């Protein structure tokens, strides 16, 4: 059987069926396998990056990993391998276009990774994840993540002949662990506005910048 571009013989095909079943169908869905798959994906990608890029710091490796395991990338993975047609959805989710939702697609990819781990063990799942993710691993550019997100955003805007972004702190609120900052960032010429929250203004601005870079690359 082929799934995510890989040939696999299952010991328990029920795991694959569960991995492809969205929560809108009922109680027997892919949420628990998704939890497991998220963990194995992060471990496999972390190990691969650690072994491949000895020159990168912990922070740089973390930023590189986040680009590979985020929902947007996993949705790309699902579309690349035409996974959407295999996902089982409830009627309400079908009507709302669930098969095209990035969150639904990304969750299913993680659930499949979890199912492979349960069915075949870690060593096999490690090879499976690496094979699935190889096209995205091949596109990794360590030079990009060495720039902080705000600097990277500024470069992207300048290359496109656009004005600099405008950051605005719209809320500061007391939370359990200190103060939480809510920041907006706007690129008016593209009519783009994003928002992020963090425990410092700088972190919130950096998170906004990352979101905008993704939108501009789209």
CSV table of C-alpha atoms in Angstrom, one decimal:
chain,number,residue,atom,x,y,z
A,1,UNK,CA,0.0,0.0,0.0
A,2,UNK,CA,1.2,3.5,-0.8
A,3,UNK,CA,0.8,6.4,1.6
A,4,UNK,CA,2.6,9.7,1.5
A,5,UNK,CA,4.6,8.4,-1.5
A,6,UNK,CA,6.0,5.4,0.4
A,7,UNK,CA,5.3,1.7,0.0
A,8,UNK,CA,4.4,0.1,3.3
A,9,UNK,CA,2.9,-3.2,4.4
A,10,UNK,CA,0.9,-2.8,7.6
A,11,UNK,CA,0.7,-5.2,10.5
A,12,UNK,CA,-2.5,-3.5,11.5
A,13,UNK,CA,-4.2,-1.6,8.7
A,14,UNK,CA,-6.7,-0.3,11.3
A,15,UNK,CA,-4.0,2.1,12.4
A,16,UNK,CA,-3.9,3.7,8.9
A,17,UNK,CA,-7.7,3.9,8.8
A,18,UNK,CA,-7.7,5.6,12.2
A,19,UNK,CA,-4.9,8.0,11.1
A,20,UNK,CA,-7.0,9.1,8.1
A,21,UNK,CA,-10.2,9.6,10.1
A,22,UNK,CA,-11.0,13.2,11.1
A,23,UNK,CA,-12.6,13.9,14.5
A,24,UNK,CA,-15.7,15.1,12.7
A,25,UNK,CA,-16.5,11.4,11.9
A,26,UNK,CA,-16.7,10.3,15.6
A,27,UNK,CA,-14.8,9.2,18.6
A,28,UNK,CA,-12.5,6.8,16.8
A,29,UNK,CA,-10.4,9.5,15.1
A,30,UNK,CA,-6.8,10.5,14.5
A,31,UNK,CA,-6.2,12.9,17.3
A,32,UNK,CA,-4.3,10.6,19.6
A,33,UNK,CA,-2.1,9.3,16.7
A,34,UNK,CA,-1.6,13.0,15.7
A,35,UNK,CA,-0.1,13.6,19.2
A,36,UNK,CA,2.2,10.7,18.8
A,37,UNK,CA,3.2,11.6,15.2
A,38,UNK,CA,4.0,15.2,16.2
A,39,UNK,CA,6.5,13.9,18.7
A,40,UNK,CA,8.2,11.4,16.4
A,41,UNK,CA,8.4,14.0,13.6
A,42,UNK,CA,10.1,16.5,15.9
A,43,UNK,CA,12.6,13.9,17.1
A,44,UNK,CA,13.5,12.6,13.6
A,45,UNK,CA,13.9,16.1,12.1
A,46,UNK,CA,15.8,17.3,15.2
A,47,UNK,CA,18.3,14.4,14.9
A,48,UNK,CA,18.7,14.9,11.1
A,49,UNK,CA,19.4,18.6,11.5
A,50,UNK,CA,21.7,18.0,14.4
A,51,UNK,CA,23.8,15.5,12.4
A,52,UNK,CA,23.7,17.6,9.2
A,53,UNK,CA,24.5,21.1,10.5
A,54,UNK,CA,27.2,20.9,13.1
A,55,UNK,CA,28.0,24.6,12.7
A,56,UNK,CA,24.5,25.8,13.8
A,57,UNK,CA,23.7,26.8,17.4
A,58,UNK,CA,20.8,25.5,19.4
A,59,UNK,CA,18.6,28.5,18.5
A,60,UNK,CA,19.4,28.2,14.8
A,61,UNK,CA,18.6,24.5,14.8
A,62,UNK,CA,15.3,25.2,16.6
A,63,UNK,CA,14.3,27.8,14.0
A,64,UNK,CA,15.3,25.5,11.1
A,65,UNK,CA,13.2,22.7,12.7
A,66,UNK,CA,10.2,24.9,13.1
A,67,UNK,CA,10.2,25.7,9.4
A,68,UNK,CA,10.0,21.9,8.7
A,69,UNK,CA,7.5,20.8,11.2
A,70,UNK,CA,5.0,23.7,11.2
A,71,UNK,CA,1.4,23.2,9.9
A,72,UNK,CA,2.0,25.1,6.7
A,73,UNK,CA,4.8,22.8,5.6
A,74,UNK,CA,2.9,19.6,6.6
A,75,UNK,CA,-0.1,20.8,4.6
A,76,UNK,CA,2.3,21.2,1.6
A,77,UNK,CA,3.5,17.6,2.3
A,78,UNK,CA,-0.1,16.4,2.2
A,79,UNK,CA,-0.9,18.2,-1.0
A,80,UNK,CA,2.3,17.0,-2.6
A,81,UNK,CA,1.3,13.4,-2.0
A,82,UNK,CA,-2.4,13.9,-2.7
A,83,UNK,CA,-3.4,12.9,0.8
A,84,UNK,CA,-6.6,14.9,0.9
A,85,UNK,CA,-8.6,12.4,-1.2
A,86,UNK,CA,-7.9,9.7,1.4
A,87,UNK,CA,-9.0,11.5,4.5
A,88,UNK,CA,-12.4,10.5,6.0
A,89,UNK,CA,-14.5,13.5,7.1
A,90,UNK,CA,-17.9,14.0,8.7
A,91,UNK,CA,-20.7,15.6,6.6
A,92,UNK,CA,-20.4,19.0,8.3
A,93,UNK,CA,-16.6,19.1,7.6
A,94,UNK,CA,-17.1,18.0,4.0
A,95,UNK,CA,-19.6,20.8,3.4
A,96,UNK,CA,-17.2,23.4,4.9
A,97,UNK,CA,-14.4,22.3,2.6
A,98,UNK,CA,-12.4,20.4,5.2
A,99,UNK,CA,-10.5,18.4,2.6
A,100,UNK,CA,-8.8,21.6,1.5
A,101,UNK,CA,-8.1,22.9,5.0
A,102,UNK,CA,-4.4,23.1,5.8
A,103,UNK,CA,-5.0,22.2,9.5
A,104,UNK,CA,-6.9,19.0,8.5
A,105,UNK,CA,-4.2,18.0,6.0
A,106,UNK,CA,-1.3,18.7,8.5
A,107,UNK,CA,-3.0,16.8,11.3
A,108,UNK,CA,-3.5,13.7,9.0
A,109,UNK,CA,0.2,13.7,8.1
A,110,UNK,CA,1.2,13.7,11.8
A,111,UNK,CA,-1.3,11.0,12.5
A,112,UNK,CA,0.2,8.8,9.8
A,113,UNK,CA,3.6,9.3,11.3
A,114,UNK,CA,2.1,8.2,14.6
A,115,UNK,CA,0.5,5.2,13.1
A,116,UNK,CA,3.7,4.0,11.5
A,117,UNK,CA,5.5,4.4,14.8
A,118,UNK,CA,2.8,2.3,16.5
A,119,UNK,CA,2.8,-0.4,13.8
A,120,UNK,CA,6.5,-0.6,12.9
A,121,UNK,CA,8.5,0.9,15.8
A,122,UNK,CA,10.9,3.8,15.9
A,123,UNK,CA,13.7,2.7,13.5
A,124,UNK,CA,11.2,2.1,10.6
A,125,UNK,CA,9.2,5.2,11.4
A,126,UNK,CA,12.5,7.2,11.4
A,127,UNK,CA,13.2,6.0,7.8
A,128,UNK,CA,9.6,6.6,6.8
A,129,UNK,CA,9.5,10.2,8.1
A,130,UNK,CA,12.9,11.0,6.4
A,131,UNK,CA,11.8,9.6,3.1
A,132,UNK,CA,8.5,11.6,3.2
A,133,UNK,CA,10.2,14.8,4.2
A,134,UNK,CA,13.3,14.5,2.0
A,135,UNK,CA,12.0,17.1,-0.6
A,136,UNK,CA,11.7,19.7,2.1
A,137,UNK,CA,15.0,18.7,3.8
A,138,UNK,CA,16.7,19.2,0.4
A,139,UNK,CA,15.4,22.8,0.4
A,140,UNK,CA,16.7,23.8,3.8
A,141,UNK,CA,18.7,27.0,3.7
A,142,UNK,CA,20.7,27.5,6.9
A,143,UNK,CA,21.8,31.0,5.8
A,144,UNK,CA,18.2,32.2,6.0
A,145,UNK,CA,17.6,31.2,9.6
A,146,UNK,CA,20.8,32.9,10.8
A,147,UNK,CA,19.0,36.2,10.3
A,148,UNK,CA,16.5,37.2,13.0
A,149,UNK,CA,12.9,37.2,11.6
A,150,UNK,CA,12.6,41.0,11.6
A,151,UNK,CA,15.8,41.4,9.6
A,152,UNK,CA,14.7,38.7,7.2
A,153,UNK,CA,11.3,40.4,6.7
A,154,UNK,CA,13.1,43.7,6.0
A,155,UNK,CA,15.2,42.0,3.3
A,156,UNK,CA,12.2,40.3,1.7
A,157,UNK,CA,10.3,43.6,1.6
A,158,UNK,CA,13.3,45.5,0.1
A,159,UNK,CA,13.8,42.9,-2.6
A,160,UNK,CA,10.1,43.4,-3.6
A,161,UNK,CA,10.4,47.2,-3.5
A,162,UNK,CA,8.1,47.5,-0.6
A,163,UNK,CA,8.1,49.9,2.4
A,164,UNK,CA,9.2,48.7,5.8
A,165,UNK,CA,6.7,47.1,8.1
A,166,UNK,CA,4.9,48.9,10.9
A,167,UNK,CA,4.8,47.3,14.3
A,168,UNK,CA,2.2,48.3,16.9
A,169,UNK,CA,1.8,47.1,20.5
A,170,UNK,CA,-1.9,46.9,21.0
A,171,UNK,CA,-2.2,45.2,24.4
A,172,UNK,CA,-0.2,44.5,27.5
A,173,UNK,CA,-1.9,42.3,30.0
A,174,UNK,CA,-0.9,40.6,33.3
A,175,UNK,CA,-0.8,36.8,33.0
A,176,UNK,CA,0.3,34.1,35.4
A,177,UNK,CA,3.9,34.2,34.4
A,178,UNK,CA,4.3,38.0,33.9
A,179,UNK,CA,3.2,40.3,31.1
A,180,UNK,CA,1.9,39.2,27.8
A,181,UNK,CA,2.3,41.6,24.8
A,182,UNK,CA,0.0,41.5,21.8
A,183,UNK,CA,1.6,43.1,18.7
A,184,UNK,CA,0.3,43.9,15.2
A,185,UNK,CA,2.5,44.2,12.2
A,186,UNK,CA,1.3,45.7,8.9
A,187,UNK,CA,2.6,45.8,5.3
A,188,UNK,CA,0.2,48.3,3.9
A,189,UNK,CA,1.2,48.0,0.2
A,190,UNK,CA,0.2,44.3,0.3
A,191,UNK,CA,-2.8,44.9,2.6
A,192,UNK,CA,-1.3,42.4,5.1
A,193,UNK,CA,-1.9,42.5,8.8
A,194,UNK,CA,-0.8,39.8,11.3
A,195,UNK,CA,-0.9,39.6,15.1
A,196,UNK,CA,1.2,37.7,17.7
A,197,UNK,CA,1.4,37.3,21.4
A,198,UNK,CA,4.5,36.7,23.6
A,199,UNK,CA,6.0,37.4,27.0
A,200,UNK,CA,8.1,40.2,25.5
A,201,UNK,CA,7.5,42.9,22.9
A,202,UNK,CA,10.6,41.8,21.0
A,203,UNK,CA,9.4,38.1,20.8
A,204,UNK,CA,5.9,39.2,19.7
A,205,UNK,CA,7.4,41.4,16.9
A,206,UNK,CA,9.7,38.5,15.8
A,207,UNK,CA,6.7,36.2,15.6
A,208,UNK,CA,4.8,38.7,13.5
A,209,UNK,CA,7.7,39.0,11.2
A,210,UNK,CA,7.9,35.2,10.7
A,211,UNK,CA,4.2,35.1,9.8
A,212,UNK,CA,4.6,37.9,7.3
A,213,UNK,CA,7.6,36.3,5.6
A,214,UNK,CA,5.5,33.2,5.1
A,215,UNK,CA,2.7,35.2,3.6
A,216,UNK,CA,5.0,37.1,1.3
A,217,UNK,CA,6.6,33.9,0.1
A,218,UNK,CA,3.2,32.5,-0.7
